[in-house]
Short mmCIF file of C-alpha atoms and ligand atoms in Angstrom, two decimals:
data_model
loop_
_atom_site.label_atom_id
_atom_site.label_comp_id
_atom_site.label_asym_id
_atom_site.label_seq_id
_atom_site.Cartn_x
_atom_site.Cartn_y
_atom_site.Cartn_z
CA MET A 23 -19.12 18.44 -26.81
CA ALA A 24 -22.67 19.25 -28.04
CA PHE A 25 -24.71 19.65 -25.35
CA PRO A 26 -28.81 20.89 -25.49
CA THR A 27 -29.76 24.23 -23.47
CA GLU A 28 -32.60 25.80 -23.59
CA THR A 29 -32.85 27.93 -26.30
CA VAL A 30 -30.57 25.69 -28.92
CA TYR A 31 -27.93 23.42 -28.64
CA GLY A 32 -24.21 24.59 -28.10
CA LEU A 33 -21.25 22.74 -28.95
CA GLY A 34 -19.19 22.97 -25.91
CA VAL A 35 -15.22 22.70 -24.46
CA ASP A 36 -13.03 24.10 -21.83
CA ALA A 37 -13.64 27.84 -22.13
CA GLU A 38 -9.75 28.40 -20.79
CA ASN A 39 -8.27 25.79 -22.79
CA GLU A 40 -6.72 27.56 -25.99
CA THR A 41 -6.33 24.61 -27.94
CA ALA A 42 -10.20 22.97 -27.31
CA VAL A 43 -11.65 26.70 -28.35
CA ALA A 44 -9.10 26.82 -31.83
CA ARG A 45 -10.48 23.42 -32.54
CA MET A 46 -14.52 24.59 -32.03
CA TYR A 47 -13.63 27.02 -34.14
CA GLU A 48 -12.58 24.38 -36.73
CA ILE A 49 -15.70 22.35 -36.62
CA LYS A 50 -18.09 25.56 -36.56
CA GLY A 51 -16.18 26.98 -39.37
CA ARG A 52 -16.22 30.23 -38.02
CA PRO A 53 -13.68 33.49 -38.16
CA SER A 54 -11.49 33.41 -35.18
CA ASN A 55 -12.33 36.66 -34.35
CA HIS A 56 -15.62 36.14 -33.64
CA PRO A 57 -16.11 36.45 -29.51
CA VAL A 58 -17.87 33.46 -27.40
CA ILE A 59 -20.70 32.85 -25.11
CA VAL A 60 -18.92 31.28 -21.68
CA HIS A 61 -21.44 28.95 -20.18
CA ILE A 62 -21.30 29.20 -16.11
CA SER A 63 -24.01 26.97 -13.63
CA SER A 64 -24.58 29.79 -11.93
CA LYS A 65 -23.81 33.74 -11.07
CA ASN A 66 -21.13 32.24 -8.07
CA LEU A 67 -18.71 32.35 -11.38
CA VAL A 68 -19.49 36.03 -12.84
CA SER A 69 -16.90 37.24 -10.85
CA TYR A 70 -14.07 35.00 -11.73
CA TRP A 71 -14.37 36.52 -15.41
CA ALA A 72 -16.37 39.68 -15.47
CA ARG A 73 -15.20 43.43 -13.02
CA GLU A 74 -17.19 46.24 -12.81
CA ILE A 75 -20.65 44.52 -12.54
CA PRO A 76 -23.11 47.14 -12.79
CA ASN A 77 -26.16 47.20 -10.10
CA TYR A 78 -28.62 46.76 -13.29
CA ALA A 79 -26.79 43.17 -14.10
CA THR A 80 -26.96 42.18 -11.22
CA GLU A 81 -30.60 42.69 -10.92
CA LEU A 82 -31.03 40.77 -14.30
CA MET A 83 -29.03 38.19 -13.34
CA ASN A 84 -31.33 37.22 -10.10
CA LYS A 85 -34.42 37.81 -12.06
CA PHE A 86 -33.49 35.86 -15.08
CA TRP A 87 -31.16 33.35 -14.54
CA PRO A 88 -31.03 30.70 -15.17
CA GLY A 89 -32.43 30.94 -18.41
CA PRO A 90 -32.15 32.01 -22.11
CA MET A 91 -30.06 35.22 -21.39
CA THR A 92 -26.70 36.06 -22.50
CA LEU A 93 -25.02 39.16 -20.48
CA LEU A 94 -21.93 41.45 -22.10
CA LEU A 95 -19.86 42.42 -18.61
CA LYS A 96 -16.33 43.75 -19.18
CA ARG A 97 -13.94 41.08 -18.87
CA THR A 98 -11.61 39.73 -16.07
CA ASN A 99 -7.88 38.84 -17.02
CA LYS A 100 -9.15 35.14 -17.28
CA ALA A 101 -11.05 35.88 -19.76
CA LYS A 102 -8.60 35.53 -22.80
CA ASP A 103 -8.40 37.10 -26.44
CA PHE A 104 -9.51 33.53 -28.17
CA ILE A 105 -13.34 33.51 -26.15
CA THR A 106 -13.74 37.31 -26.49
CA GLY A 107 -12.21 37.75 -30.07
CA GLY A 108 -10.09 40.70 -28.66
CA GLN A 109 -12.70 42.81 -27.62
CA ASP A 110 -12.56 43.51 -23.30
CA VAL A 111 -15.88 42.36 -23.08
CA VAL A 112 -16.76 38.35 -22.00
CA GLY A 113 -20.31 36.99 -22.52
CA LEU A 114 -21.73 34.84 -19.57
CA ARG A 115 -24.80 32.74 -19.78
CA VAL A 116 -26.62 30.30 -17.36
CA PRO A 117 -28.36 28.32 -19.05
CA SER A 118 -31.38 26.07 -16.95
CA ASN A 119 -31.70 23.30 -19.27
CA GLU A 120 -31.28 20.28 -16.42
CA ILE A 121 -28.55 18.44 -18.79
CA ALA A 122 -26.86 21.62 -19.42
CA GLN A 123 -26.79 22.53 -15.61
CA SER A 124 -25.73 18.60 -14.60
CA LEU A 125 -22.96 19.14 -17.27
CA LEU A 126 -21.62 23.14 -15.89
CA LYS A 127 -21.10 21.98 -12.52
CA GLU A 128 -20.05 18.05 -13.33
CA PHE A 129 -16.99 19.84 -14.91
CA GLU A 130 -16.57 23.20 -12.31
CA ALA A 131 -16.24 20.32 -9.62
CA PHE A 132 -13.84 19.18 -11.81
CA GLY A 133 -11.75 22.88 -11.88
CA GLY A 134 -13.37 23.87 -14.67
CA HIS A 135 -14.45 27.68 -14.49
CA GLY A 136 -17.03 27.69 -17.27
CA VAL A 137 -17.62 25.72 -21.38
CA ALA A 138 -17.24 28.14 -24.31
CA ALA A 139 -20.31 27.28 -26.76
CA PRO A 140 -21.16 28.88 -29.71
CA SER A 141 -24.32 27.35 -31.17
CA ALA A 142 -23.77 23.94 -32.51
CA ASN A 143 -23.89 24.39 -36.36
CA ARG A 144 -21.72 25.56 -38.62
CA PHE A 145 -20.92 29.40 -39.28
CA GLY A 146 -24.35 31.31 -40.49
CA SER A 147 -26.67 28.14 -40.62
CA VAL A 148 -29.79 27.52 -39.09
CA SER A 149 -29.21 26.58 -35.32
CA PRO A 150 -29.60 23.03 -34.03
CA THR A 151 -32.68 22.63 -31.78
CA THR A 152 -32.29 18.84 -31.63
CA ALA A 153 -29.61 16.38 -31.39
CA ARG A 154 -30.20 15.04 -34.93
CA ASP A 155 -29.72 18.52 -36.21
CA VAL A 156 -25.99 18.88 -34.93
CA GLN A 157 -25.38 15.38 -35.85
CA GLU A 158 -26.17 16.12 -39.22
CA GLU A 159 -24.18 19.84 -38.92
CA LEU A 160 -21.30 19.26 -37.47
CA GLY A 161 -21.04 14.64 -37.94
CA GLU A 162 -18.61 15.27 -40.24
CA PHE A 163 -16.25 17.53 -38.61
CA LEU A 164 -16.49 15.44 -35.37
CA GLY A 165 -14.00 12.83 -34.00
CA THR A 166 -15.29 9.56 -32.42
CA GLU A 167 -14.07 11.30 -28.72
CA ASP A 168 -16.87 13.69 -29.53
CA LEU A 169 -20.09 13.44 -27.87
CA ILE A 170 -23.42 15.10 -28.36
CA ILE A 171 -25.77 14.52 -25.54
CA ASP A 172 -29.54 14.19 -26.70
CA GLY A 173 -31.43 15.99 -24.09
CA GLY A 174 -34.72 15.86 -26.76
CA PRO A 175 -36.02 19.12 -28.27
CA CYS A 176 -34.83 22.57 -26.93
CA GLU A 177 -37.73 24.25 -24.92
CA VAL A 178 -37.21 27.82 -26.36
CA GLY A 179 -35.97 27.24 -29.92
CA VAL A 180 -34.44 30.32 -30.58
CA GLU A 181 -30.78 31.58 -29.21
CA SER A 182 -30.71 33.81 -25.97
CA THR A 183 -31.64 37.44 -25.49
CA ILE A 184 -28.04 39.16 -25.79
CA ILE A 185 -27.44 42.22 -23.70
CA ASP A 186 -24.67 44.66 -23.26
CA CYS A 187 -24.32 45.39 -19.13
CA THR A 188 -21.20 47.84 -20.44
CA GLY A 189 -22.72 50.43 -20.40
CA LYS A 190 -24.80 52.62 -17.99
CA LEU A 191 -28.10 51.09 -19.33
CA PRO A 192 -28.70 47.31 -20.67
CA ARG A 193 -28.59 47.58 -24.43
CA ILE A 194 -30.47 44.67 -25.84
CA LEU A 195 -27.77 43.27 -29.00
CA ARG A 196 -29.52 40.40 -29.83
CA LEU A 197 -33.40 39.89 -29.08
CA GLY A 198 -34.62 36.52 -27.57
CA ALA A 199 -37.19 34.62 -24.93
CA ILE A 200 -36.24 37.55 -22.20
CA THR A 201 -38.34 40.16 -23.89
CA ASP A 202 -37.57 44.19 -23.89
CA ALA A 203 -40.76 44.36 -21.09
CA MET A 204 -39.14 41.49 -19.01
CA ILE A 205 -36.36 43.46 -18.87
CA ASN A 206 -37.83 46.93 -18.79
CA GLU A 207 -39.08 45.59 -14.75
CA VAL A 208 -35.28 45.67 -14.06
CA SER A 209 -34.23 49.39 -15.92
CA PRO A 210 -34.83 50.98 -18.40
CA ILE A 211 -33.54 50.22 -21.62
CA ASP A 212 -30.43 52.31 -23.69
CA LYS A 213 -32.09 51.93 -27.26
CA ASP A 214 -29.15 53.73 -28.82
CA ASP A 215 -28.38 51.56 -31.44
CA ASN A 216 -24.88 53.85 -32.42
CA LEU A 217 -23.80 53.97 -29.20
CA SER A 218 -22.59 50.04 -28.96
CA GLU A 219 -18.96 49.14 -30.10
CA ILE A 220 -19.12 45.79 -29.69
CA ARG A 221 -19.30 43.24 -32.54
CA VAL A 222 -22.02 40.34 -32.15
CA SER A 223 -22.00 37.96 -34.83
CA GLY A 224 -25.65 36.70 -34.65
CA SER A 225 -26.78 40.38 -35.39
CA LEU A 226 -24.20 40.14 -39.49
CA SER A 227 -27.26 40.73 -41.79
CA ARG A 228 -27.38 37.31 -43.37
CA HIS A 229 -27.44 34.29 -40.88
CA TYR A 230 -29.52 31.84 -39.49
CA SER A 231 -29.66 30.80 -43.10
CA PRO A 232 -31.39 27.49 -44.78
CA LYS A 233 -30.19 26.73 -48.24
CA ALA A 234 -33.88 27.24 -49.30
CA LYS A 235 -34.51 31.22 -49.81
CA VAL A 236 -37.03 32.67 -47.13
CA ALA A 237 -39.24 34.39 -48.41
CA LEU A 238 -41.64 36.77 -46.33
CA ASP A 239 -44.88 37.30 -45.27
CA ARG A 240 -46.29 36.57 -49.71
CA ALA A 241 -49.01 34.32 -50.82
CA PRO A 242 -46.68 31.10 -51.56
CA SER A 243 -46.64 29.65 -54.29
CA ILE A 244 -47.67 25.69 -55.65
CA GLY A 245 -44.27 23.61 -54.69
CA GLU A 246 -43.15 25.88 -52.05
CA GLY A 247 -42.75 25.51 -48.49
CA LEU A 248 -44.70 27.45 -45.90
CA ILE A 249 -44.30 28.38 -42.24
CA ALA A 250 -47.42 29.98 -40.59
CA LEU A 251 -49.40 30.27 -37.69
CA ALA A 252 -52.17 27.37 -37.74
CA GLU A 253 -54.82 30.31 -38.28
CA ILE A 254 -53.46 30.40 -41.53
CA GLU A 255 -54.64 27.92 -44.50
CA THR A 256 -52.22 26.10 -46.60
CA PRO A 257 -53.22 27.01 -50.23
CA ASN A 258 -53.13 23.71 -52.61
CA GLY A 259 -50.30 22.27 -54.06
CA VAL A 260 -47.96 23.95 -50.67
CA VAL A 261 -46.47 22.22 -48.35
CA ARG A 262 -46.80 23.35 -44.59
CA LEU A 263 -43.48 22.32 -42.83
CA ALA A 264 -45.29 23.99 -39.63
CA SER A 265 -48.50 25.33 -38.31
CA PRO A 266 -47.70 26.43 -34.43
CA LYS A 267 -50.38 27.67 -32.21
CA SER A 268 -48.62 30.11 -30.29
CA VAL A 269 -45.86 32.38 -30.87
CA GLU A 270 -43.82 30.07 -28.27
CA GLU A 271 -44.45 26.78 -30.32
CA TYR A 272 -43.57 28.95 -33.54
CA ALA A 273 -40.16 29.96 -31.69
CA ARG A 274 -39.94 26.29 -30.62
CA THR A 275 -40.34 24.94 -34.49
CA LEU A 276 -39.24 27.64 -36.66
CA TYR A 277 -35.66 26.31 -37.36
CA SER A 278 -36.38 22.48 -37.55
CA ALA A 279 -39.62 24.06 -40.22
CA LEU A 280 -36.88 25.57 -42.21
CA ARG A 281 -34.60 22.72 -41.80
CA SER A 282 -36.95 19.92 -42.82
CA GLY A 283 -37.91 22.17 -46.01
CA ASP A 284 -34.06 22.12 -46.85
CA SER A 285 -34.06 18.06 -46.14
CA GLN A 286 -37.33 17.96 -48.58
CA GLY A 287 -35.61 20.14 -50.98
CA PHE A 288 -37.54 23.37 -51.55
CA ARG A 289 -35.88 26.13 -53.15
CA VAL A 290 -38.67 28.55 -51.64
CA ILE A 291 -39.56 28.89 -47.87
CA VAL A 292 -42.46 30.97 -47.38
CA ALA A 293 -43.05 32.40 -43.97
CA VAL A 294 -45.65 34.23 -42.71
CA MET A 295 -43.92 36.56 -39.76
CA PRO A 296 -45.71 36.59 -36.11
CA GLU A 297 -47.52 39.75 -34.78
CA GLY A 298 -46.36 41.85 -32.08
CA GLU A 299 -43.48 42.57 -29.40
CA GLY A 300 -41.38 40.37 -27.08
CA LEU A 301 -40.83 36.67 -29.16
CA ALA A 302 -42.18 37.43 -31.79
CA ALA A 303 -40.00 40.27 -32.31
CA ALA A 304 -37.12 37.54 -31.83
CA ILE A 305 -38.67 35.34 -34.74
CA ARG A 306 -38.93 38.15 -37.21
CA ASP A 307 -36.01 38.82 -36.66
CA ARG A 308 -34.10 35.60 -36.85
CA LEU A 309 -36.38 35.24 -40.04
CA PHE A 310 -35.18 38.63 -41.29
CA ARG A 311 -31.89 37.42 -41.50
CA ALA A 312 -32.50 33.79 -42.73
CA SER A 313 -33.75 35.98 -45.87
CA ALA A 314 -31.19 38.24 -46.53
O1 TXA B 410 -28.95 31.08 -26.82
C1 TXA B 410 -27.46 30.77 -26.97
O2 TXA B 410 -27.40 31.87 -26.31
C2 TXA B 410 -26.74 29.46 -27.24
C3 TXA B 410 -26.54 28.40 -26.42
C4 TXA B 410 -26.09 27.57 -27.07
O3 TXA B 410 -25.87 29.51 -25.66
N1 TXA B 410 -25.01 30.42 -27.85
C5 TXA B 410 -24.98 31.34 -29.23
O4 TXA B 410 -23.82 31.15 -29.29
O5 TXA B 410 -26.17 31.52 -29.54
P1 TXA B 410 -23.79 31.75 -31.26
O6 TXA B 410 -22.17 32.04 -30.49
O7 TXA B 410 -23.98 31.18 -32.43
O8 TXA B 410 -24.19 33.36 -30.72
C6 TXA B 410 -23.30 34.54 -29.31
C7 TXA B 410 -23.15 35.34 -30.26
C8 TXA B 410 -22.30 35.43 -31.86
O9 TXA B 410 -22.86 36.76 -32.06
C9 TXA B 410 -21.05 36.50 -30.72
O10 TXA B 410 -21.01 37.38 -31.72
C10 TXA B 410 -22.04 36.90 -29.75
O11 TXA B 410 -22.70 36.31 -28.61
N2 TXA B 410 -21.02 36.98 -28.27
C11 TXA B 410 -20.37 36.20 -27.74
N3 TXA B 410 -19.38 36.55 -26.64
C12 TXA B 410 -19.25 37.87 -26.67
C13 TXA B 410 -18.56 39.22 -26.50
N4 TXA B 410 -17.50 38.96 -25.30
N5 TXA B 410 -18.46 40.10 -27.01
C14 TXA B 410 -19.55 40.40 -28.20
N6 TXA B 410 -20.42 39.73 -28.57
C15 TXA B 410 -20.12 38.07 -27.87
MG1 MG B 411 -24.76 30.73 -33.20
#
């Protein structure tokens, strides 16, 4: 079942059902050794899935859950290889979206312990931020028993911040709306990129990519699409795909703008990257990967 979250739409299955997880991987076209995030309705279920939880991780949960943050923690024996990619680590997230919350609570009331859900797109492509995007991405691979819940456009628009909580200090593995500065209020951050042995597929250099070629920070030519903050003007002959007025709006509209560029058949989409830290850095990260 595909469902909305505050970040992007997810393709959810019972995190304890190996057959369901295998089918989800098939629908996504994702290699089976890639781990998937387990979504739970509250931190009450953390101890079911994870052990040796450091204090800073508990503080992060208290502060930023429900919300766009995924924590990687040492797993219990409930987190099987088929959701962890064989690693000793499980990814957990408590989404804030109301529909996601109701879905998880209902599932837990029926005896479930978590919903394994990657972004509801084909492997390597742009994450969906509307139900229609999910239909376009996965419709041909879904059966009549598969549901897509339409919760309208996602509020954040880029995937959750992923934080490795297996070390003495938190390490950020994927940037998102929970920013460095916010995490720093809880704990100093481990900035050493070489320390983590954990594989994160969202950190492959080519990921989040549309069919069009994405060019960064150059003047667009006639016939190209343009994504840039509203203050930047559209040259003649260039088609504006998004003109967000803020960094938040940039994040919210980025993926739908890339999709719209594809559906209009653009060969090149030029993106002018937002400046600054926090969410702007997360947007630049996705744009770098989209352009790789
Ligand atoms: O915002 C989000 O995180 C969305 C919504 C649906 O929750 N989900 C999402 O899932 O972006 P996905 O699978 O597209 O990206 C999750 C990333 C992947 O790169 C995966 O490798 C990493 O998280 N990940 C998940 N569980 C992990 C684990 N146990 N160990 C290491 N990396 C993990
Ligand atoms: Mg994804």
